[in-house]
CSV table of C-alpha atoms and ligand atoms in Angstrom, one decimal:
chain,number,residue,atom,x,y,z
M,1,MET,CA,-6.9,-8.6,-18.0
M,2,LYS,CA,-4.8,-6.5,-15.7
M,3,LYS,CA,-5.8,-6.5,-12.0
M,4,PHE,CA,-5.9,-3.2,-10.1
M,5,LEU,CA,-5.9,-2.0,-6.5
M,6,ILE,CA,-6.3,1.8,-5.8
M,7,ALA,CA,-5.5,2.3,-2.2
M,8,GLY,CA,-5.8,5.5,-0.3
M,9,ASN,CA,-3.3,6.0,2.5
M,10,TRP,CA,-4.7,8.7,4.8
M,11,LYS,CA,-1.7,8.7,7.1
M,12,MET,CA,-2.4,10.8,10.3
M,13,ASN,CA,-5.2,12.7,8.8
M,14,LYS,CA,-9.0,13.2,9.4
M,15,THR,CA,-11.2,12.8,12.5
M,16,THR,CA,-13.7,10.0,12.7
M,17,ALA,CA,-16.5,12.4,11.7
M,18,GLU,CA,-14.5,13.4,8.6
M,19,ALA,CA,-13.9,9.7,7.8
M,20,ILE,CA,-17.6,8.9,8.0
M,21,GLU,CA,-18.3,11.8,5.7
M,22,PHE,CA,-15.7,10.7,3.2
M,23,GLY,CA,-17.0,7.1,3.4
M,24,ASN,CA,-20.6,8.2,2.7
M,25,GLU,CA,-19.5,10.4,-0.2
M,26,ILE,CA,-17.2,7.8,-1.8
M,27,LYS,CA,-19.9,5.1,-1.5
M,28,ALA,CA,-22.3,7.4,-3.3
M,29,LYS,CA,-20.0,7.4,-6.3
M,30,GLY,CA,-21.1,3.8,-7.0
M,31,PHE,CA,-17.8,2.7,-8.6
M,32,SER,CA,-18.1,-0.3,-11.0
M,33,ASN,CA,-14.6,-1.3,-9.8
M,34,ALA,CA,-15.3,-0.8,-6.1
M,35,LYS,CA,-13.8,-4.1,-5.1
M,36,ASP,CA,-10.5,-2.8,-6.5
M,37,VAL,CA,-10.5,0.2,-4.1
M,38,ALA,CA,-9.4,0.4,-0.4
M,39,ILE,CA,-8.9,3.1,2.2
M,40,LEU,CA,-6.2,2.8,4.8
M,41,ALA,CA,-7.2,4.9,7.8
M,42,PRO,CA,-5.9,5.7,11.3
M,43,PHE,CA,-7.0,3.0,13.9
M,44,THR,CA,-9.5,5.2,15.7
M,45,GLN,CA,-11.5,5.7,12.5
M,46,LEU,CA,-11.7,2.1,11.3
M,47,THR,CA,-14.9,0.9,13.0
M,48,GLU,CA,-16.9,3.8,11.8
M,49,LEU,CA,-15.3,4.0,8.3
M,50,GLY,CA,-16.1,0.3,7.9
M,51,LYS,CA,-19.8,1.0,8.8
M,52,ALA,CA,-20.0,3.9,6.4
M,53,LEU,CA,-18.5,1.7,3.5
M,54,GLU,CA,-20.8,-1.3,4.2
M,55,GLY,CA,-22.4,-2.6,1.1
M,56,SER,CA,-20.2,-0.5,-1.2
M,57,GLY,CA,-17.6,-3.2,-2.0
M,58,ILE,CA,-14.8,-0.7,-1.1
M,59,GLY,CA,-12.3,-2.3,1.2
M,60,PHE,CA,-10.7,-0.6,4.3
M,61,GLY,CA,-7.7,-1.3,6.5
M,62,ALA,CA,-5.0,-0.1,8.8
M,63,GLN,CA,-1.6,1.5,8.2
M,64,ASN,CA,0.4,-0.5,10.7
M,65,VAL,CA,0.1,-3.4,13.2
M,66,HIS,CA,2.1,-5.2,15.8
M,67,PHE,CA,3.3,-8.7,15.1
M,68,GLU,CA,2.5,-10.2,18.5
M,69,PRO,CA,-1.1,-11.2,19.2
M,70,SER,CA,-1.2,-9.6,22.6
M,71,GLY,CA,1.0,-8.6,25.5
M,72,ALA,CA,2.9,-5.8,27.2
M,73,PHE,CA,3.4,-3.5,24.2
M,74,THR,CA,2.0,-0.2,25.3
M,75,GLY,CA,0.4,1.9,22.5
M,76,GLU,CA,0.4,-1.0,20.0
M,77,ILE,CA,-2.5,-2.6,18.1
M,78,SER,CA,-2.6,-6.4,17.3
M,79,VAL,CA,-3.8,-8.4,14.4
M,80,PRO,CA,-6.7,-9.9,16.3
M,81,MET,CA,-7.8,-6.4,17.2
M,82,LEU,CA,-7.9,-5.5,13.5
M,83,GLN,CA,-9.6,-8.8,12.6
M,84,GLU,CA,-12.4,-8.0,15.1
M,85,ILE,CA,-13.1,-4.7,13.2
M,86,GLY,CA,-13.1,-6.7,9.9
M,87,VAL,CA,-10.3,-4.9,8.1
M,88,GLY,CA,-9.3,-6.4,4.8
M,89,TYR,CA,-5.9,-4.7,4.4
M,90,CYS,CA,-2.9,-3.4,6.4
M,91,ILE,CA,0.1,-1.4,5.2
M,92,VAL,CA,3.4,-2.8,6.4
M,93,GLY,CA,6.8,-1.1,6.2
M,94,HIS,CA,5.8,2.3,4.9
M,95,SER,CA,9.0,4.4,4.6
M,96,GLU,CA,7.6,6.8,7.2
M,97,ARG,CA,7.5,3.9,9.7
M,98,ARG,CA,10.9,2.7,8.6
M,99,GLU,CA,12.3,6.2,9.0
M,100,TYR,CA,10.6,7.6,12.1
M,101,PHE,CA,9.5,4.5,14.1
M,102,GLY,CA,12.3,2.0,13.9
M,103,GLU,CA,10.6,-0.4,11.5
M,104,THR,CA,13.1,-2.9,10.1
M,105,ASP,CA,13.0,-5.7,7.6
M,106,GLN,CA,12.8,-8.1,10.5
M,107,THR,CA,9.7,-6.5,12.0
M,108,VAL,CA,8.2,-6.1,8.6
M,109,ASN,CA,8.7,-9.8,8.0
M,110,ALA,CA,7.1,-10.7,11.3
M,111,LYS,CA,4.1,-8.4,10.6
M,112,LEU,CA,3.6,-9.9,7.1
M,113,LYS,CA,3.5,-13.4,8.6
M,114,ALA,CA,1.0,-12.4,11.4
M,115,LEU,CA,-1.3,-10.7,8.8
M,116,LEU,CA,-1.2,-13.6,6.4
M,117,GLN,CA,-2.1,-16.1,9.1
M,118,ALA,CA,-5.2,-13.9,9.9
M,119,GLY,CA,-6.2,-13.6,6.3
M,120,ILE,CA,-5.6,-9.8,6.1
M,121,THR,CA,-4.0,-8.6,2.9
M,122,PRO,CA,-0.7,-6.9,3.6
M,123,ILE,CA,0.3,-3.9,1.5
M,124,LEU,CA,4.1,-4.0,1.7
M,125,CYS,CA,6.0,-0.8,1.0
M,126,VAL,CA,9.5,-0.8,-0.5
M,127,GLY,CA,11.5,2.0,-2.1
M,128,GLU,CA,14.8,3.8,-2.1
M,129,SER,CA,15.9,7.2,-0.9
M,130,LEU,CA,17.1,10.0,-3.2
M,131,GLU,CA,20.7,9.3,-2.2
M,132,VAL,CA,20.4,5.7,-3.2
M,133,ARG,CA,18.7,6.7,-6.5
M,134,GLU,CA,21.4,9.2,-7.3
M,135,GLY,CA,24.0,6.5,-6.7
M,136,LYS,CA,22.1,4.2,-9.1
M,137,GLY,CA,21.6,1.7,-6.3
M,138,GLU,CA,17.8,1.5,-6.4
M,139,GLN,CA,17.6,-2.1,-7.7
M,140,THR,CA,20.1,-3.5,-5.3
M,141,PHE,CA,18.4,-1.6,-2.4
M,142,VAL,CA,14.9,-2.7,-3.2
M,143,ALA,CA,15.9,-6.3,-4.0
M,144,GLY,CA,17.6,-6.4,-0.5
M,145,GLN,CA,14.3,-5.2,1.1
M,146,LEU,CA,12.2,-7.7,-0.7
M,147,ILE,CA,14.5,-10.7,0.1
M,148,ALA,CA,14.5,-9.8,3.8
M,149,ASP,CA,10.9,-8.9,3.9
M,150,PHE,CA,9.7,-12.2,2.3
M,151,GLU,CA,12.1,-14.5,4.3
M,152,GLY,CA,10.4,-17.7,5.2
M,153,ILE,CA,7.1,-16.9,3.3
M,154,SER,CA,5.8,-19.5,0.9
M,155,ALA,CA,4.9,-18.9,-2.7
M,156,ALA,CA,1.2,-19.3,-1.9
M,157,ASP,CA,1.4,-16.7,0.8
M,158,ALA,CA,3.6,-14.4,-1.2
M,159,ALA,CA,0.9,-14.3,-3.9
M,160,LYS,CA,-1.5,-12.7,-1.3
M,161,ILE,CA,0.9,-9.8,-0.6
M,162,VAL,CA,0.4,-6.5,-2.4
M,163,ILE,CA,3.7,-4.7,-3.0
M,164,ALA,CA,3.8,-0.9,-3.2
M,165,TYR,CA,6.9,0.6,-4.8
M,166,GLU,CA,7.3,4.0,-3.2
M,167,PRO,CA,10.5,5.8,-4.0
M,168,ILE,CA,11.0,8.0,-0.9
M,169,TRP,CA,12.0,11.0,-3.0
M,170,ALA,CA,8.5,11.0,-4.6
M,171,ILE,CA,6.4,10.7,-1.4
M,172,GLY,CA,4.6,13.9,-0.5
M,173,THR,CA,7.1,15.9,-2.5
M,174,GLY,CA,5.0,16.5,-5.6
M,175,LYS,CA,7.9,14.9,-7.5
M,176,THR,CA,6.4,11.8,-9.2
M,177,ALA,CA,8.6,9.1,-10.7
M,178,THR,CA,8.1,9.2,-14.4
M,179,PRO,CA,5.9,6.4,-15.7
M,180,ASP,CA,9.0,4.8,-17.2
M,181,GLN,CA,10.9,5.0,-13.9
M,182,ALA,CA,7.9,3.6,-12.0
M,183,GLU,CA,7.4,0.8,-14.6
M,184,GLU,CA,11.1,-0.1,-14.6
M,185,MET,CA,11.1,-0.6,-10.9
M,186,CYS,CA,7.7,-2.4,-10.7
M,187,ALA,CA,8.9,-4.8,-13.5
M,188,PHE,CA,12.1,-5.3,-11.6
M,189,ILE,CA,10.2,-6.1,-8.4
M,190,ARG,CA,8.1,-8.6,-10.4
M,191,GLY,CA,11.4,-10.1,-11.7
M,192,VAL,CA,12.7,-10.5,-8.1
M,193,MET,CA,9.5,-12.3,-7.1
M,194,GLY,CA,9.8,-14.5,-10.2
M,195,GLY,CA,13.4,-15.4,-9.1
M,196,THR,CA,12.5,-15.9,-5.5
M,197,TYR,CA,9.3,-17.9,-6.3
M,198,ASP,CA,8.2,-18.6,-9.8
M,199,ASN,CA,6.8,-16.6,-12.7
M,200,GLY,CA,3.3,-17.7,-12.1
M,201,THR,CA,3.4,-16.3,-8.6
M,202,ALA,CA,5.1,-13.1,-9.7
M,203,ASP,CA,2.6,-12.6,-12.5
M,204,SER,CA,-0.4,-13.0,-10.1
M,205,MET,CA,1.0,-10.4,-7.7
M,206,LEU,CA,-0.4,-6.9,-7.4
M,207,ILE,CA,2.4,-4.3,-7.6
M,208,LEU,CA,1.4,-0.7,-7.0
M,209,TYR,CA,3.2,2.6,-7.5
M,210,GLY,CA,3.1,5.2,-4.8
M,211,GLY,CA,4.5,8.7,-4.6
M,212,SER,CA,2.6,11.9,-5.6
M,213,MET,CA,0.1,10.0,-7.7
M,214,LYS,CA,-2.8,12.3,-8.5
M,215,PRO,CA,-5.6,12.7,-11.1
M,216,SER,CA,-3.3,14.4,-13.6
M,217,ASN,CA,-0.7,11.6,-13.7
M,218,ALA,CA,-2.6,8.5,-12.7
M,219,ALA,CA,-3.8,7.3,-16.1
M,220,GLU,CA,-0.3,7.4,-17.6
M,221,LEU,CA,1.2,5.5,-14.6
M,222,LEU,CA,-1.7,3.0,-14.4
M,223,ALA,CA,-1.4,2.2,-18.1
M,224,LYS,CA,2.0,0.7,-17.6
M,225,PRO,CA,2.0,-3.1,-17.8
M,226,ASP,CA,3.6,-3.9,-14.4
M,227,ILE,CA,1.8,-1.2,-12.4
M,228,ASN,CA,-1.4,-2.7,-10.9
M,229,GLY,CA,-2.5,0.4,-9.1
M,230,GLY,CA,-1.5,3.1,-6.7
M,231,LEU,CA,-0.9,3.8,-3.0
M,232,ILE,CA,-2.1,7.3,-2.8
M,233,GLY,CA,-1.4,9.7,0.1
M,234,GLY,CA,-2.2,13.3,-0.4
M,235,ALA,CA,-4.6,12.8,-3.3
M,236,SER,CA,-6.7,10.3,-1.3
M,237,LEU,CA,-7.8,12.9,1.2
M,238,LYS,CA,-10.2,14.6,-1.2
M,239,VAL,CA,-13.1,12.5,-2.4
M,240,ASP,CA,-13.1,13.9,-6.0
M,241,ASP,CA,-9.4,13.5,-6.4
M,242,PHE,CA,-9.4,10.0,-5.2
M,243,ALA,CA,-12.5,9.1,-7.2
M,244,ALA,CA,-10.8,10.5,-10.4
M,245,ILE,CA,-7.9,8.0,-9.8
M,246,VAL,CA,-10.4,5.1,-9.2
M,247,ASP,CA,-12.1,6.1,-12.5
M,248,ALA,CA,-8.7,6.2,-14.3
M,249,ALA,CA,-8.1,2.6,-13.3
M,250,ALA,CA,-11.7,1.6,-14.3
M,251,ALA,CA,-11.1,3.0,-17.8
M,252,LEU,CA,-8.1,0.7,-18.2
M,253,ALA,CA,-9.5,-2.5,-16.7
E,1,LIG,P1,1.8,10.7,-1.5
E,1,LIG,O1,2.0,9.5,-0.4
E,1,LIG,O2,0.8,10.2,-2.5
E,1,LIG,O3,1.3,11.9,-0.7
E,1,LIG,O4,3.1,11.0,-2.1
E,1,LIG,C1,2.1,8.2,-0.9
E,1,LIG,C2,2.4,7.3,0.3
E,1,LIG,O5,3.2,7.7,1.1
E,1,LIG,O6,1.8,6.2,0.4
């Protein structure tokens, strides 16, 4: 049976009051597949969101973290700080962080290692720009990201990492990759993991698609054999839209 993870990436949206309201409303949906659902919220909302979701089975997590456990890094948040709140997940290497905040494959690699050591599931984002896609370089580009990001990580640890394939040209643009384009890249990513590690590790990994996933296109994307779910930005901000995507995954599980 195919495994799923439907993860909402709120980005820099919602106040804590709004996060609590969302948490209460989504909990009330009583999803049968609640354990396959997670919400990635801004740091300031995590404690209260975690409380609102308590007992629902729905996971929650952060959108970024620093790789050092403590120190003189003004404005940063460490893995132990996230652990204290009880987060289950943390996004690493989102294209917005790579583009606007100087995230590199080296910092991504250090963050993955720090999270794995703490038992927090990283959701690693990879994906190419429109320019790379137009030059037909998407596979070379994404393989390069994966090899650098997984440097020095064992097969046992790699199996714990969730990968989100997010073509930059499809994020927040309303322009979704076609199900075939998304499947092709998710299958390619699984192949790279198979080559780096082994097929058993690759087959056990959750590989998500992200980029303008919404209720109207989720079922078709999620039905693809190598797509284990979605990392959902815009459509995760409204309870009913997000719930519709969760239900689409439940129908396929
Ligand atoms: P989007 O964002 O669903 O709004 O395109 C996805 C993401 O950036 O994770």
